[in-house]
Amino acid sequence: MNFEAIRAIYTFEMARFFRTLAQSFISPVLSTSLYFVVFGTAIGSRIDSVEGVSYGAFIVPGLVMLSVMTQAISNASFGIYFPKFIGTIYELLSAPVNFIEIVIGYVGAAATKSLFIGLVILATSFLFVDITIAHPFAMLAFLVLTCLSFALMGFIIGIWAGNFEQLQLIPLLIVTPLVFLGGSFYSITMLPPIWQQISYFNPVVYLISGFRWSFFGQADVPIAVSLLAIGGFTTLCLAIIWWIFKTGWRIRD
Amino acid sequence: MSSIVSIKGLTKRYASGFEALKGVDLDIEEGEVLALLGPNGAGKTTLISTICGITTATGGSITVGGHDHREAYRKARGLIGLVPQEINLEPFEQVQNTVRFSRGLFGKPRNDAYIAELLETLSLGDKATSQIRELSGGMKRRVLIAKALAHEPRVLFLDEPTAGVDVELRNGMWETVDKLRQQGVTIILTTHYIEEAEAIADRVAVISKGQILLVEEKDSLMARMGQKQLTVELTAPIEAIPDALARPGLELSADKASLIYTYDSTAERKGITALLTDLPAAGLQLRDLQTSQSSLEEIFVSLVHQGDAA
Ligand SMILES: Nc1ncnc2c1ncn2[C@@H]1O[C@H](COP(=O)(O)OP(=O)(O)OP(=O)(O)O)[C@@H](O)[C@H]1O
Ligand SMILES: [Mg+2]
């Protein structure tokens, strides 16, 4: 294992994050606050409670997940796309590193950034609503796993993307709808049966459900299923990345 | 001397189907400066990229320091530093950070004293904390060299280090190369310019259309370049060179109307006076005289054309 290389990539990426620290936090915190104002206060005041939790509190896990997923994807995809775009990737390809080290460095940094942002959003939400977290460790574990798996997915997108439009495409066309329809703002039990059935094909449902369980002790789907889903998703991403590096797809001529 | 990079039967076919390397064999000796000379599109960058692991070879083998570049890629790549042809740098990074990053990437523990010294030798000492975008083009090129040297490699590839560089900086570059050579670093540089090869290389390899046409000691190439030809046009064609005139280097032209004398222009006694004195004695009369010199440039061009014909 080339630990120096992992450290070099990780610290280099984190340095970029800290250079733009204010920007990195302002936009997610601002948008989350807006969600609270609109959904929590304005609309939420007309909704009594969902599954015994006030609507304002109910949407907290979903909001955190929403930001964490989009941030993890955009950080990781940009992190690996940028060297490709400006050509500095030559260094990565000619260095004595293997794909595991590259992935740990880039994905690790992207996951760390999105974890920070997730925690800051969580802290922000405490300003708006009263919540107690039923299973704090499980909550943290879910958060970390989500950061990691979505950063892995972002890494794949970054390697696949041939230009900046494509970099935005998948998050915009696939991830955002899946996340919004994944029960961020509602319990899927509130949906008509047919839509409930369809929702079970949405992997994000399992993540948000599991995450919400760690807050309130109740979930749309069993917690074990949520864990399996996130484990399966992570494995799938890892397998794709392994294949990418084995074949040199989109990175090596 | 033993070879530190050994390339055998290397082929590279790009996804487009284009065959950029057509069976390259090349042994690079430890400690030498090898100039890889060739026209645009000859395959110089492809060759270097394949050795360094940026592109994958289609066939053939490469060893670096005895390590196979695929099976033992960590050891092989660890010995190599690469200065790419294009200036690829992150504009908002600090000079010393990007050099530090390169060192780490090659598995070497952080050593800020070494990096400070390295930047100093490349006249970048006062730019250590500057952002890349604040540097001139020549400075950026030196940052690339610093990055390539950050992990103390034993083999350094310089892909057109002096393209778009002014005379002063070019001389500085050659000094840097010389310093590195003295430290025992093996250097391979690509160039379009014969003078560059002449100035700093120990050996010259000529590549064209994906094939190595020649690998030769620079000095023996220079000796070939030092050859001049004297053409003696005769008043009447002759059947053969008279015995009285015969000497090494003297030939009859194809149309039998001239004598062609090849001599070493750097030699003390060139034998021209003797030849001209002997002419009347052999019963020949001269109509005209011409001299011509074959330059390395000509050798190069004729080699590349021979390659075309083949
Ligand atoms: N990624 C690629 N896909 C397809 N063909 C390529 C690719 N890269 C290079 N080539 C082709 O391979 C040939 C050799 O290119 P290469 O860059 O190795 O030449 P070079 O000797 O470095 O030229 P120059 O002196 O211009 O830098 C060229 O004909 C080029 O068009
Ligand atoms: Mg080139």
XYZ file of C-alpha atoms and ligand atoms in Angstrom:
595
model
C 0.000 0.000 0.000
C 1.323 3.450 -0.930
C 0.073 5.318 2.155
C 2.048 8.442 1.307
C 0.148 8.671 -1.962
C -3.218 8.323 -0.233
C -2.223 11.024 2.201
C -0.943 13.265 -0.588
C -4.177 13.006 -2.578
C -6.370 13.380 0.484
C -4.620 16.426 1.900
C -4.368 18.042 -1.541
C -8.113 17.654 -2.074
C -8.961 18.809 1.430
C -6.770 21.869 0.940
C -8.929 22.829 -2.030
C -11.994 22.480 0.195
C -10.540 24.628 2.959
C -9.480 27.291 0.467
C -13.127 27.753 -0.411
C -14.516 26.947 3.017
C -17.045 29.761 3.181
C -18.485 28.920 -0.250
C -18.565 25.248 0.612
C -20.832 25.840 3.584
C -22.871 28.889 2.706
C -24.921 27.422 -0.099
C -26.000 24.173 1.595
C -26.760 25.958 4.856
C -28.722 28.643 3.066
C -30.765 26.224 0.989
C -31.511 24.073 4.027
C -32.698 27.099 5.949
C -34.976 27.950 3.029
C -36.420 24.437 3.071
C -37.158 24.835 6.761
C -38.851 28.152 6.209
C -40.956 26.876 3.309
C -41.714 23.280 4.283
C -41.179 23.303 8.015
C -42.807 26.567 8.944
C -45.135 27.637 6.139
C -46.494 24.320 4.887
C -45.561 22.296 7.938
C -47.830 24.374 10.182
C -50.794 22.955 8.233
C -49.590 19.362 8.594
C -50.103 18.016 12.101
C -47.494 15.325 12.312
C -46.137 12.400 10.352
C -45.812 9.102 12.193
C -46.054 10.990 15.463
C -43.257 13.427 14.635
C -43.817 17.106 13.899
C -43.445 17.769 10.186
C -40.599 20.214 10.769
C -38.606 17.534 12.579
C -39.714 14.798 10.182
C -38.017 16.416 7.204
C -34.654 16.907 8.958
C -33.169 13.494 8.063
C -34.356 13.856 4.475
C -32.865 17.321 4.167
C -29.531 16.195 5.547
C -29.530 13.233 3.154
C -30.478 15.422 0.218
C -27.495 17.709 0.766
C -25.082 14.950 1.636
C -25.914 12.933 -1.463
C -25.675 15.840 -3.889
C -22.545 17.203 -2.199
C -20.801 13.827 -2.156
C -21.515 13.338 -5.835
C -20.495 16.803 -6.922
C -17.329 16.861 -4.798
C -16.136 13.448 -5.920
C -17.042 13.892 -9.567
C -15.363 17.270 -9.740
C -12.338 16.003 -7.794
C -11.432 13.425 -10.429
C -12.872 15.221 -13.463
C -10.802 18.349 -12.872
C -7.360 16.655 -13.236
C -8.695 14.962 -16.353
C -9.899 18.286 -17.702
C -6.703 20.262 -17.097
C -4.409 17.330 -17.841
C -2.768 16.863 -14.461
C -4.084 13.301 -14.440
C -0.862 12.280 -16.228
C 0.796 12.394 -12.855
C -1.699 10.058 -11.265
C -1.369 7.600 -14.136
C 2.418 7.567 -14.058
C 2.708 7.275 -10.278
C 3.264 3.987 -8.446
C -0.306 3.902 -7.165
C -3.116 1.430 -7.699
C -6.798 2.133 -8.073
C -7.578 1.438 -4.435
C -5.192 4.168 -3.316
C -6.526 6.650 -5.838
C -10.093 5.892 -4.807
C -9.370 6.100 -1.088
C -7.682 9.465 -1.599
C -10.310 11.109 -3.799
C -13.426 9.425 -2.491
C -12.217 9.746 1.085
C -11.738 13.485 0.673
C -15.101 13.960 -1.052
C -16.857 11.895 1.612
C -15.185 13.882 4.381
C -16.291 17.166 2.849
C -19.886 16.033 2.462
C -19.874 14.622 5.988
C -18.824 18.045 7.299
C -21.580 19.677 5.327
C -24.127 17.112 6.541
C -23.167 17.764 10.145
C -23.347 21.514 9.675
C -26.816 21.189 8.177
C -27.874 18.997 11.068
C -26.585 21.626 13.463
C -28.467 24.312 11.516
C -31.689 22.337 11.793
C -31.420 22.383 15.564
C -31.959 26.119 15.290
C -35.368 25.560 13.699
C -36.804 22.456 15.337
C -36.538 20.368 18.478
C -35.249 16.907 17.766
C -33.663 14.179 19.773
C -31.718 11.524 17.940
C -32.792 8.059 19.062
C -29.735 6.186 17.814
C -26.861 8.674 17.426
C -24.234 6.092 16.493
C -26.440 4.433 13.933
C -27.223 7.912 12.618
C -23.530 8.690 12.215
C -22.840 5.322 10.643
C -25.635 5.833 8.104
C -24.382 9.288 7.325
C -20.820 8.089 6.767
C -21.949 5.182 4.597
C -24.103 7.463 2.489
C -21.252 9.931 2.054
C -18.952 7.121 0.968
C -21.298 5.375 -1.419
C -22.415 8.558 -3.140
C -18.846 9.797 -3.356
C -18.007 6.505 -5.081
C -20.830 7.116 -7.510
C -19.594 10.667 -8.058
C -16.126 9.328 -8.777
C -17.551 7.121 -11.512
C -19.467 10.057 -12.989
C -16.300 12.173 -12.936
C -14.399 9.546 -14.886
C -17.224 9.004 -17.337
C -17.866 12.693 -17.999
C -16.324 14.119 -21.139
C -17.305 17.725 -20.435
C -18.794 19.920 -17.745
C -22.377 19.433 -18.987
C -22.113 15.679 -18.600
C -20.694 16.247 -15.139
C -23.993 17.883 -14.164
C -26.188 15.587 -16.230
C -26.491 12.478 -14.076
C -26.934 14.339 -10.806
C -29.599 16.472 -12.446
C -31.455 13.805 -14.427
C -31.220 10.833 -12.106
C -30.034 11.632 -8.639
C -32.136 14.691 -7.847
C -35.438 13.034 -8.882
C -34.564 9.843 -7.006
C -33.716 11.822 -3.911
C -36.854 13.984 -4.070
C -39.039 10.943 -4.713
C -37.156 8.963 -2.107
C -39.250 10.230 0.766
C -37.172 13.204 1.813
C -40.266 15.232 2.528
C -42.876 12.555 3.118
C -43.307 9.016 4.325
C -43.894 6.688 1.422
C -46.758 5.173 3.393
C -48.565 8.419 2.579
C -48.522 7.492 -1.130
C -51.219 5.531 -3.010
C -50.346 1.786 -3.076
C -49.191 1.755 -6.692
C -46.698 4.559 -6.057
C -45.557 2.831 -2.920
C -44.746 -0.235 -5.020
C -42.822 1.875 -7.514
C -40.938 3.635 -4.718
C -39.431 0.354 -3.586
C -37.387 0.374 -6.813
C -35.807 3.631 -5.737
C -32.620 2.853 -3.802
C -32.694 6.226 -2.090
C -35.895 5.228 -0.259
C -33.930 2.674 1.729
C -31.238 5.130 2.685
C -33.590 7.861 3.817
C -35.807 5.373 5.611
C -32.872 3.911 7.492
C -31.511 7.323 8.314
C -34.887 8.462 9.588
C -35.090 5.343 11.743
C -31.892 6.401 13.487
C -33.614 9.659 14.432
C -37.133 8.589 15.369
C -36.946 4.844 15.776
C -39.421 4.161 12.962
C -38.941 3.405 9.302
C -40.789 2.762 6.055
C -38.734 -0.363 5.422
C -36.961 -2.663 7.889
C -33.572 -1.343 8.952
C -31.802 -4.525 7.853
C -33.121 -4.003 4.333
C -31.804 -0.445 4.396
C -28.378 -1.660 5.414
C -28.407 -4.295 2.710
C -29.395 -1.709 0.137
C -26.608 0.680 0.999
C -24.116 -2.198 1.210
C -25.198 -3.449 -2.190
C -24.978 0.008 -3.720
C -21.460 0.519 -2.341
C -20.345 -2.853 -3.665
C -21.765 -2.090 -7.087
C -19.894 1.223 -7.249
C -16.663 -0.439 -6.135
C -17.061 -3.129 -8.775
C -17.559 -0.531 -11.504
C -14.499 1.413 -10.341
C -12.429 -1.738 -10.244
C -13.463 -2.460 -13.836
C -12.691 1.112 -14.892
C -9.139 0.900 -13.642
C -8.611 -2.590 -14.931
C -9.583 -1.620 -18.453
C -8.387 1.991 -18.282
C -11.817 3.053 -19.535
C -11.921 6.792 -20.191
C -8.630 7.392 -18.390
C -5.887 5.558 -20.254
C -5.468 5.426 -24.042
C 27.358 0.448 -18.753
C 24.102 -1.404 -18.221
C 20.765 -0.406 -19.617
C 18.308 1.093 -17.154
C 15.380 1.153 -19.554
C 14.989 -1.719 -21.943
C 12.287 -1.705 -24.596
C 11.608 -4.698 -26.808
C 9.203 -4.974 -29.702
C 6.976 -2.256 -28.322
C 3.817 -1.609 -30.306
C 1.005 0.797 -29.657
C -2.265 0.916 -31.527
C -4.653 3.642 -30.403
C -8.377 3.000 -30.088
C -8.774 4.869 -33.387
C -6.843 2.020 -35.013
C -3.795 4.193 -35.641
C -0.506 2.406 -35.065
C 1.712 4.969 -33.356
C 4.555 2.581 -32.407
C 5.538 -0.207 -34.773
C 7.888 -2.465 -32.862
C 10.292 -0.204 -31.034
C 13.522 -1.678 -29.621
C 15.597 0.645 -27.521
C 18.058 0.259 -24.683
C 18.782 3.319 -22.595
C 22.060 3.204 -20.717
C 22.299 4.181 -17.098
C 23.607 7.723 -16.673
C 23.426 8.772 -20.308
C 21.612 11.656 -21.945
C 19.643 10.321 -24.882
C 18.042 12.657 -27.367
C 14.960 11.267 -29.065
C 14.798 13.128 -32.307
C 11.843 13.045 -34.656
C 9.333 15.099 -36.622
C 5.806 15.923 -35.443
C 3.691 12.851 -34.947
C 6.688 10.486 -34.988
C 5.580 8.807 -31.786
C 7.931 10.402 -29.272
C 5.244 11.326 -26.761
C 3.502 8.005 -27.284
C 6.739 6.149 -26.557
C 7.375 8.119 -23.380
C 3.761 7.870 -22.232
C 3.831 4.118 -22.685
C 7.033 3.740 -20.676
C 5.569 5.891 -17.897
C 2.233 4.086 -17.782
C 0.010 6.847 -19.137
C -0.946 4.816 -22.174
C -1.071 1.042 -22.291
C 1.153 -0.846 -24.688
C -0.468 -3.059 -27.296
C 2.498 -5.442 -27.444
C 6.121 -5.826 -26.453
C 7.889 -5.388 -23.163
C 9.458 -2.617 -21.110
C 11.678 -2.944 -18.081
C 12.900 -0.082 -15.921
C 15.790 -0.855 -13.596
C 15.084 -4.506 -14.347
C 11.454 -4.231 -13.245
C 8.693 -5.085 -15.684
C 6.547 -1.989 -16.238
C 3.353 -3.971 -15.772
C 4.032 -6.683 -13.235
C 6.320 -4.569 -11.065
C 4.796 -1.222 -11.967
C 5.382 0.263 -8.540
C 9.110 -0.311 -8.627
C 9.399 0.571 -12.305
C 7.438 3.811 -12.045
C 9.102 4.791 -8.795
C 12.374 5.197 -10.703
C 10.893 7.506 -13.320
C 10.213 11.224 -13.386
C 8.253 12.728 -16.267
C 8.094 16.274 -17.575
C 5.203 16.245 -20.035
C 5.079 18.141 -23.300
C 2.021 20.156 -22.350
C 2.037 22.442 -19.354
C -0.529 20.805 -17.095
C -0.786 22.535 -13.753
C -3.583 23.600 -11.452
C -3.652 27.392 -11.709
C -4.736 28.087 -8.142
C -2.289 25.759 -6.425
C 0.800 26.938 -4.627
C 4.090 25.945 -6.214
C 5.441 24.132 -3.167
C 2.145 22.323 -2.548
C 2.006 20.846 -6.005
C 5.642 19.728 -5.755
C 4.934 18.240 -2.331
C 1.928 16.444 -3.812
C 4.095 14.857 -6.520
C 6.557 13.594 -3.940
C 3.808 12.054 -1.847
C 2.196 10.441 -4.859
C 5.402 8.515 -5.476
C 5.375 7.225 -1.925
C 8.164 9.363 -0.527
C 7.743 10.836 2.963
C 7.360 14.570 3.146
C 10.691 16.393 3.001
C 10.282 20.144 2.825
C 14.015 20.802 3.046
C 14.607 18.772 -0.107
C 11.780 20.521 -1.930
C 13.042 23.956 -0.900
C 16.488 23.034 -2.202
C 15.029 21.657 -5.428
C 13.079 24.861 -6.054
C 16.217 26.813 -5.333
C 18.273 24.935 -7.943
C 15.535 25.549 -10.483
C 15.563 29.289 -9.626
C 12.082 29.038 -8.183
C 13.101 29.641 -4.575
C 11.279 32.950 -4.345
C 8.161 31.494 -5.996
C 7.600 28.668 -3.525
C 4.434 30.171 -2.099
C 3.190 31.793 -5.323
C 0.165 30.454 -7.138
C 0.903 28.728 -10.430
C -1.177 31.261 -12.383
C 1.179 34.023 -11.258
C 4.152 32.404 -13.015
C 5.521 32.909 -16.511
C 5.487 30.075 -19.026
C 9.158 29.303 -18.485
C 8.676 29.206 -14.740
C 5.754 26.824 -15.141
C 7.944 24.509 -17.154
C 10.468 24.547 -14.332
C 7.695 23.754 -11.861
C 6.946 20.700 -13.985
C 10.602 19.723 -13.742
C 10.506 20.220 -9.972
C 7.435 17.985 -9.791
C 9.176 15.327 -11.853
C 12.247 15.467 -9.614
C 10.303 15.661 -6.349
C 10.653 11.936 -5.671
C 14.338 11.777 -6.624
C 13.949 9.609 -9.738
C 16.841 7.871 -11.449
C 15.431 8.310 -14.937
C 14.053 11.601 -16.162
C 11.957 11.995 -19.297
C 11.789 15.486 -20.713
C 9.230 15.778 -23.494
C 10.286 18.790 -25.524
C 11.638 20.780 -22.599
C 12.699 23.720 -24.758
C 9.640 24.136 -26.971
C 8.547 27.756 -26.785
C 11.386 28.724 -24.485
C 13.734 31.660 -25.042
C 17.481 31.316 -25.564
C 18.424 32.235 -22.024
C 16.009 29.798 -20.496
C 17.058 27.121 -22.934
C 20.655 27.496 -21.832
C 19.456 27.311 -18.249
C 17.590 24.120 -19.112
C 20.724 22.594 -20.566
C 22.650 23.519 -17.444
C 20.003 21.821 -15.348
C 20.251 18.721 -17.507
C 24.005 18.766 -17.111
C 23.755 19.060 -13.334
C 21.367 16.136 -13.203
C 23.618 14.061 -15.396
C 26.467 14.707 -13.000
C 24.274 13.393 -10.216
C 23.890 10.197 -12.204
C 20.340 10.736 -13.425
C 19.607 9.145 -16.781
C 17.922 11.645 -19.074
C 15.809 11.103 -22.146
C 14.687 14.207 -23.935
C 12.660 14.583 -27.068
C 13.263 17.365 -29.486
C 12.789 18.534 -33.038
C 16.052 20.415 -32.943
C 19.279 18.827 -33.981
C 21.339 21.535 -32.297
C 19.723 20.581 -29.055
C 20.701 16.959 -29.475
C 24.197 18.082 -30.415
C 24.523 20.333 -27.415
C 23.605 17.964 -24.624
C 23.118 14.379 -25.738
C 25.510 11.467 -25.421
C 23.493 9.440 -27.883
C 20.871 10.277 -30.444
C 17.915 8.118 -31.419
C 15.946 9.070 -34.499
C 12.298 8.065 -34.599
C 9.859 8.477 -37.442
C 6.402 7.028 -38.063
C 6.586 4.861 -34.988
C 9.948 3.294 -35.798
C 13.438 3.888 -34.496
C 15.579 4.569 -37.535
C 18.911 4.951 -35.814
C 20.550 4.995 -32.417
C 24.087 6.252 -32.437
C 26.738 7.913 -30.303
C 26.502 11.607 -30.924
C 30.236 11.819 -31.578
C 30.178 9.271 -34.380
C 27.170 11.025 -35.854
C 29.096 14.265 -35.630
C 32.017 12.635 -37.398
C 29.685 11.646 -40.186
C 28.423 15.164 -40.232
C 32.002 16.404 -40.386
C 32.419 14.716 -43.758
C 32.633 16.910 -46.794
C 32.486 16.026 -50.428
C 34.511 17.515 -53.211
C 33.080 17.043 -56.672
C 35.587 17.363 -59.464
C 33.866 17.819 -62.807
C 35.984 16.514 -65.674
C 36.167 17.827 -69.207
C 35.388 14.341 -70.545
C 33.866 11.227 -68.987
C 36.206 8.400 -68.065
C 35.656 4.643 -67.817
C 37.406 4.116 -64.480
C 39.553 5.927 -61.969
C 43.181 5.691 -63.174
C 45.362 3.646 -60.830
C 47.667 6.609 -60.302
C 44.779 8.542 -58.840
C 43.067 5.824 -56.795
C 42.903 6.563 -53.077
C 40.495 5.999 -50.191
C 37.409 8.172 -50.402
C 37.581 8.721 -54.129
C 34.734 7.492 -56.318
C 33.501 7.967 -59.836
C 30.092 9.545 -60.213
C 27.245 7.612 -61.797
C 27.468 9.551 -65.077
C 31.245 8.962 -65.037
C 31.797 12.659 -65.687
C 32.945 13.612 -62.195
C 35.119 12.382 -59.415
C 33.685 12.498 -55.917
C 36.120 12.776 -53.069
C 34.819 12.357 -49.525
C 37.064 13.667 -46.776
C 37.026 14.599 -43.133
C 36.849 18.359 -42.879
C 38.224 18.301 -39.355
C 41.379 16.382 -40.342
C 44.796 18.000 -40.458
C 45.591 16.698 -43.952
C 42.567 16.526 -46.128
C 44.295 15.329 -49.213
C 42.704 17.896 -51.526
C 45.910 19.498 -52.716
C 47.426 16.087 -53.385
C 44.382 15.031 -55.376
C 44.359 18.171 -57.477
C 48.091 17.929 -58.138
C 47.765 14.303 -59.206
C 44.945 15.037 -61.695
C 47.088 16.279 -64.636
C 49.580 13.486 -63.988
C 46.745 10.992 -64.493
C 45.879 12.731 -67.748
C 42.648 14.317 -66.555
C 41.477 17.878 -66.885
C 39.074 19.571 -64.575
C 36.179 21.715 -65.659
C 34.768 22.756 -62.306
C 34.932 22.176 -58.547
C 32.235 21.941 -55.931
C 32.205 21.136 -52.255
C 29.221 20.071 -50.155
C 28.735 19.151 -46.544
C 26.294 16.629 -45.158
C 24.812 17.995 -41.979
C 23.131 16.051 -39.225
C 20.006 17.718 -40.513
C 20.576 16.074 -43.905
C 21.368 12.745 -42.338
C 18.196 13.088 -40.363
C 16.071 14.063 -43.348
C 17.483 11.307 -45.510
C 16.891 8.777 -42.740
C 13.318 9.876 -42.337
C 12.825 9.629 -46.107
C 14.363 6.185 -46.235
C 11.893 5.288 -43.514
C 9.108 6.615 -45.725
C 10.199 4.558 -48.689
C 10.382 1.372 -46.623
N -4.958 9.468 -28.101
C -4.649 9.257 -29.389
N -5.514 8.628 -30.199
C -5.210 8.394 -31.488
N -4.062 8.753 -32.075
C -3.150 9.385 -31.324
C -3.395 9.671 -29.947
N -2.312 10.299 -29.442
C -1.447 10.422 -30.474
N -1.941 9.868 -31.599
C -1.271 9.780 -32.909
O -0.069 9.074 -32.741
C 0.964 9.659 -33.519
C 2.153 9.964 -32.636
O 1.821 11.000 -31.739
P 2.846 11.544 -30.675
O 2.151 12.521 -29.831
O 3.471 10.377 -30.005
O 3.912 12.255 -31.609
P 5.185 13.110 -31.217
O 6.358 12.458 -31.828
O 5.227 13.323 -29.753
O 4.880 14.465 -31.975
P 5.196 15.972 -31.544
O 6.603 16.226 -31.915
O 4.254 16.747 -32.370
O 4.938 16.091 -30.080
C 0.356 10.880 -34.174
O 0.046 10.552 -35.513
C -0.886 11.157 -33.408
O -1.888 11.672 -34.231
Mg 5.086 14.894 -28.532
